[in-house]
Amino acid sequence: MAAMDAKGNAFLKAINEASLEQRAAMIASLDELKQQQLSEARNEAEIKYEEYLKTETAKLSSEDGVESAKRGAELKRQVIQARSEIADRVFYAVLSRLRDFTESGGYKDFLLNSAKAMTEKCGGEKLQIFVRKQDLKFEQEIKALSSSIVSVNEDSSVTIGGLYGICESKSIKLDDTLESRFEEEKNRFYETSGLTL
């Protein structure tokens, strides 16, 4: 009996380690894609900015101030639009990777690990879990993680994936949705990309 328990524990440990490795590989892949897209976006923005400067310098020396200001505003609008298009391309690529992740074998492990971490943060208090409709198929496995998980519910605001939990007794919401992770990365991108005027 003890040998079976040891084998079972070793099997569970191997599964957990494999899922953590898969998750780390996905995160590294996303980081690499983000860095590549960011580098391309910076290069493209610098080229457009240099063209803008050259054009404006030439125009300033030959046109009067009013006409030059109009053209400057138009070029600035074009630069802003180009930067917005670059950012949109980067975000579209990231969203596509996140959607691919939700179809991968590592996604279920991600959900289960996330729910388990939430139960620990709630300290055994009652916890309600909310997921997207497609993830309700994992309801029993999520509930089996801890007796403190009282329900697994559908929430239409979770559109990409992941989950969030509400621990009413502590008045806290624990958000590990892919939407919130995406928004955090999006804000970080805007802060660090160099694509602001």
mmCIF file with all atom_site columns, N, CA, C and O in Angstrom, residues 112-125 127 145-146 148-149 170 172 174:
data_model
loop_
_atom_site.group_PDB
_atom_site.id
_atom_site.type_symbol
_atom_site.label_atom_id
_atom_site.label_alt_id
_atom_site.label_comp_id
_atom_site.label_asym_id
_atom_site.label_entity_id
_atom_site.label_seq_id
_atom_site.pdbx_PDB_ins_code
_atom_site.Cartn_x
_atom_site.Cartn_y
_atom_site.Cartn_z
_atom_site.occupancy
_atom_site.B_iso_or_equiv
_atom_site.pdbx_formal_charge
_atom_site.auth_seq_id
_atom_site.auth_comp_id
_atom_site.auth_asym_id
_atom_site.auth_atom_id
_atom_site.pdbx_PDB_model_num
ATOM 1  N N  . LEU A 1 112 ? -5.568  24.735 -12.901 1.00 0.00 ? 112 LEU A N  1
ATOM 2  C CA . LEU A 1 112 ? -5.537  24.031 -11.618 1.00 0.00 ? 112 LEU A CA 1
ATOM 3  C C  . LEU A 1 112 ? -4.508  24.649 -10.672 1.00 0.00 ? 112 LEU A C  1
ATOM 4  O O  . LEU A 1 112 ? -4.789  24.834 -9.485  1.00 0.00 ? 112 LEU A O  1
ATOM 5  N N  . ASN A 1 113 ? -3.340  24.981 -11.182 1.00 0.00 ? 113 ASN A N  1
ATOM 6  C CA . ASN A 1 113 ? -2.312  25.621 -10.343 1.00 0.00 ? 113 ASN A CA 1
ATOM 7  C C  . ASN A 1 113 ? -2.778  26.983 -9.854  1.00 0.00 ? 113 ASN A C  1
ATOM 8  O O  . ASN A 1 113 ? -2.525  27.366 -8.709  1.00 0.00 ? 113 ASN A O  1
ATOM 9  N N  . SER A 1 114 ? -3.449  27.715 -10.714 1.00 0.00 ? 114 SER A N  1
ATOM 10 C CA . SER A 1 114 ? -3.959  29.032 -10.347 1.00 0.00 ? 114 SER A CA 1
ATOM 11 C C  . SER A 1 114 ? -5.010  28.917 -9.249  1.00 0.00 ? 114 SER A C  1
ATOM 12 O O  . SER A 1 114 ? -4.980  29.656 -8.253  1.00 0.00 ? 114 SER A O  1
ATOM 13 N N  . ALA A 1 115 ? -5.946  27.983 -9.401  1.00 0.00 ? 115 ALA A N  1
ATOM 14 C CA . ALA A 1 115 ? -6.991  27.787 -8.392  1.00 0.00 ? 115 ALA A CA 1
ATOM 15 C C  . ALA A 1 115 ? -6.386  27.336 -7.066  1.00 0.00 ? 115 ALA A C  1
ATOM 16 O O  . ALA A 1 115 ? -6.793  27.806 -6.003  1.00 0.00 ? 115 ALA A O  1
ATOM 17 N N  . LYS A 1 116 ? -5.405  26.470 -7.129  1.00 0.00 ? 116 LYS A N  1
ATOM 18 C CA . LYS A 1 116 ? -4.745  25.989 -5.905  1.00 0.00 ? 116 LYS A CA 1
ATOM 19 C C  . LYS A 1 116 ? -4.061  27.152 -5.188  1.00 0.00 ? 116 LYS A C  1
ATOM 20 O O  . LYS A 1 116 ? -4.172  27.280 -3.965  1.00 0.00 ? 116 LYS A O  1
ATOM 21 N N  . ALA A 1 117 ? -3.381  28.008 -5.930  1.00 0.00 ? 117 ALA A N  1
ATOM 22 C CA . ALA A 1 117 ? -2.723  29.166 -5.320  1.00 0.00 ? 117 ALA A CA 1
ATOM 23 C C  . ALA A 1 117 ? -3.748  30.091 -4.666  1.00 0.00 ? 117 ALA A C  1
ATOM 24 O O  . ALA A 1 117 ? -3.501  30.663 -3.600  1.00 0.00 ? 117 ALA A O  1
ATOM 25 N N  . MET A 1 118 ? -4.915  30.217 -5.278  1.00 0.00 ? 118 MET A N  1
ATOM 26 C CA . MET A 1 118 ? -5.963  31.072 -4.708  1.00 0.00 ? 118 MET A CA 1
ATOM 27 C C  . MET A 1 118 ? -6.481  30.508 -3.389  1.00 0.00 ? 118 MET A C  1
ATOM 28 O O  . MET A 1 118 ? -6.741  31.260 -2.453  1.00 0.00 ? 118 MET A O  1
ATOM 29 N N  . THR A 1 119 ? -6.617  29.174 -3.322  1.00 0.00 ? 119 THR A N  1
ATOM 30 C CA . THR A 1 119 ? -7.091  28.581 -2.066  1.00 0.00 ? 119 THR A CA 1
ATOM 31 C C  . THR A 1 119 ? -6.091  28.843 -0.948  1.00 0.00 ? 119 THR A C  1
ATOM 32 O O  . THR A 1 119 ? -6.482  29.104 0.187   1.00 0.00 ? 119 THR A O  1
ATOM 33 N N  . GLU A 1 120 ? -4.813  28.805 -1.281  1.00 0.00 ? 120 GLU A N  1
ATOM 34 C CA . GLU A 1 120 ? -3.782  29.079 -0.276  1.00 0.00 ? 120 GLU A CA 1
ATOM 35 C C  . GLU A 1 120 ? -3.837  30.531 0.175   1.00 0.00 ? 120 GLU A C  1
ATOM 36 O O  . GLU A 1 120 ? -3.686  30.828 1.358   1.00 0.00 ? 120 GLU A O  1
ATOM 37 N N  . LYS A 1 121 ? -4.070  31.453 -0.758  1.00 0.00 ? 121 LYS A N  1
ATOM 38 C CA . LYS A 1 121 ? -4.148  32.870 -0.402  1.00 0.00 ? 121 LYS A CA 1
ATOM 39 C C  . LYS A 1 121 ? -5.376  33.164 0.447   1.00 0.00 ? 121 LYS A C  1
ATOM 40 O O  . LYS A 1 121 ? -5.369  34.103 1.237   1.00 0.00 ? 121 LYS A O  1
ATOM 41 N N  . CYS A 1 122 ? -6.428  32.380 0.274   1.00 0.00 ? 122 CYS A N  1
ATOM 42 C CA . CYS A 1 122 ? -7.644  32.574 1.081   1.00 0.00 ? 122 CYS A CA 1
ATOM 43 C C  . CYS A 1 122 ? -7.539  31.894 2.434   1.00 0.00 ? 122 CYS A C  1
ATOM 44 O O  . CYS A 1 122 ? -8.424  32.059 3.276   1.00 0.00 ? 122 CYS A O  1
ATOM 45 N N  . GLY A 1 123 ? -6.506  31.120 2.640   1.00 0.00 ? 123 GLY A N  1
ATOM 46 C CA . GLY A 1 123 ? -6.292  30.504 3.943   1.00 0.00 ? 123 GLY A CA 1
ATOM 47 C C  . GLY A 1 123 ? -7.390  29.558 4.378   1.00 0.00 ? 123 GLY A C  1
ATOM 48 O O  . GLY A 1 123 ? -7.754  29.522 5.553   1.00 0.00 ? 123 GLY A O  1
ATOM 49 N N  . GLY A 1 124 ? -7.942  28.814 3.454   1.00 0.00 ? 124 GLY A N  1
ATOM 50 C CA . GLY A 1 124 ? -8.969  27.840 3.794   1.00 0.00 ? 124 GLY A CA 1
ATOM 51 C C  . GLY A 1 124 ? -10.377 28.406 3.872   1.00 0.00 ? 124 GLY A C  1
ATOM 52 O O  . GLY A 1 124 ? -11.330 27.677 4.115   1.00 0.00 ? 124 GLY A O  1
ATOM 53 N N  . GLU A 1 125 ? -10.519 29.713 3.679   1.00 0.00 ? 125 GLU A N  1
ATOM 54 C CA . GLU A 1 125 ? -11.853 30.324 3.676   1.00 0.00 ? 125 GLU A CA 1
ATOM 55 C C  . GLU A 1 125 ? -12.591 29.936 2.397   1.00 0.00 ? 125 GLU A C  1
ATOM 56 O O  . GLU A 1 125 ? -11.978 29.570 1.394   1.00 0.00 ? 125 GLU A O  1
ATOM 57 N N  . LEU A 1 127 ? -14.216 29.893 -1.103  1.00 0.00 ? 127 LEU A N  1
ATOM 58 C CA . LEU A 1 127 ? -13.743 30.554 -2.322  1.00 0.00 ? 127 LEU A CA 1
ATOM 59 C C  . LEU A 1 127 ? -14.656 30.184 -3.486  1.00 0.00 ? 127 LEU A C  1
ATOM 60 O O  . LEU A 1 127 ? -14.929 29.002 -3.720  1.00 0.00 ? 127 LEU A O  1
ATOM 61 N N  . LEU A 1 145 ? -9.559  20.226 -5.776  1.00 0.00 ? 145 LEU A N  1
ATOM 62 C CA . LEU A 1 145 ? -8.307  20.757 -5.236  1.00 0.00 ? 145 LEU A CA 1
ATOM 63 C C  . LEU A 1 145 ? -8.406  21.082 -3.751  1.00 0.00 ? 145 LEU A C  1
ATOM 64 O O  . LEU A 1 145 ? -7.444  20.935 -3.005  1.00 0.00 ? 145 LEU A O  1
ATOM 65 N N  . SER A 1 146 ? -9.584  21.546 -3.322  1.00 0.00 ? 146 SER A N  1
ATOM 66 C CA . SER A 1 146 ? -9.735  21.961 -1.932  1.00 0.00 ? 146 SER A CA 1
ATOM 67 C C  . SER A 1 146 ? -11.211 22.023 -1.569  1.00 0.00 ? 146 SER A C  1
ATOM 68 O O  . SER A 1 146 ? -12.042 22.434 -2.379  1.00 0.00 ? 146 SER A O  1
ATOM 69 N N  . SER A 1 148 ? -12.358 24.130 0.297   1.00 0.00 ? 148 SER A N  1
ATOM 70 C CA . SER A 1 148 ? -12.721 25.545 0.436   1.00 0.00 ? 148 SER A CA 1
ATOM 71 C C  . SER A 1 148 ? -13.317 26.116 -0.854  1.00 0.00 ? 148 SER A C  1
ATOM 72 O O  . SER A 1 148 ? -13.935 27.170 -0.830  1.00 0.00 ? 148 SER A O  1
ATOM 73 N N  . ILE A 1 149 ? -13.146 25.419 -1.973  1.00 0.00 ? 149 ILE A N  1
ATOM 74 C CA . ILE A 1 149 ? -13.747 25.874 -3.237  1.00 0.00 ? 149 ILE A CA 1
ATOM 75 C C  . ILE A 1 149 ? -15.208 25.436 -3.227  1.00 0.00 ? 149 ILE A C  1
ATOM 76 O O  . ILE A 1 149 ? -15.516 24.257 -3.363  1.00 0.00 ? 149 ILE A O  1
ATOM 77 N N  . LYS A 1 170 ? -12.970 37.484 3.318   1.00 0.00 ? 170 LYS A N  1
ATOM 78 C CA . LYS A 1 170 ? -11.833 38.406 3.382   1.00 0.00 ? 170 LYS A CA 1
ATOM 79 C C  . LYS A 1 170 ? -12.016 39.599 2.452   1.00 0.00 ? 170 LYS A C  1
ATOM 80 O O  . LYS A 1 170 ? -11.138 40.437 2.333   1.00 0.00 ? 170 LYS A O  1
ATOM 81 N N  . ILE A 1 172 ? -11.904 39.830 -0.797  1.00 0.00 ? 172 ILE A N  1
ATOM 82 C CA . ILE A 1 172 ? -10.856 39.966 -1.813  1.00 0.00 ? 172 ILE A CA 1
ATOM 83 C C  . ILE A 1 172 ? -11.250 39.232 -3.089  1.00 0.00 ? 172 ILE A C  1
ATOM 84 O O  . ILE A 1 172 ? -11.956 38.228 -3.065  1.00 0.00 ? 172 ILE A O  1
ATOM 85 N N  . LEU A 1 174 ? -9.270  37.617 -6.323  1.00 0.00 ? 174 LEU A N  1
ATOM 86 C CA . LEU A 1 174 ? -7.975  37.164 -6.816  1.00 0.00 ? 174 LEU A CA 1
ATOM 87 C C  . LEU A 1 174 ? -8.113  36.934 -8.315  1.00 0.00 ? 174 LEU A C  1
ATOM 88 O O  . LEU A 1 174 ? -8.821  36.029 -8.741  1.00 0.00 ? 174 LEU A O  1
#
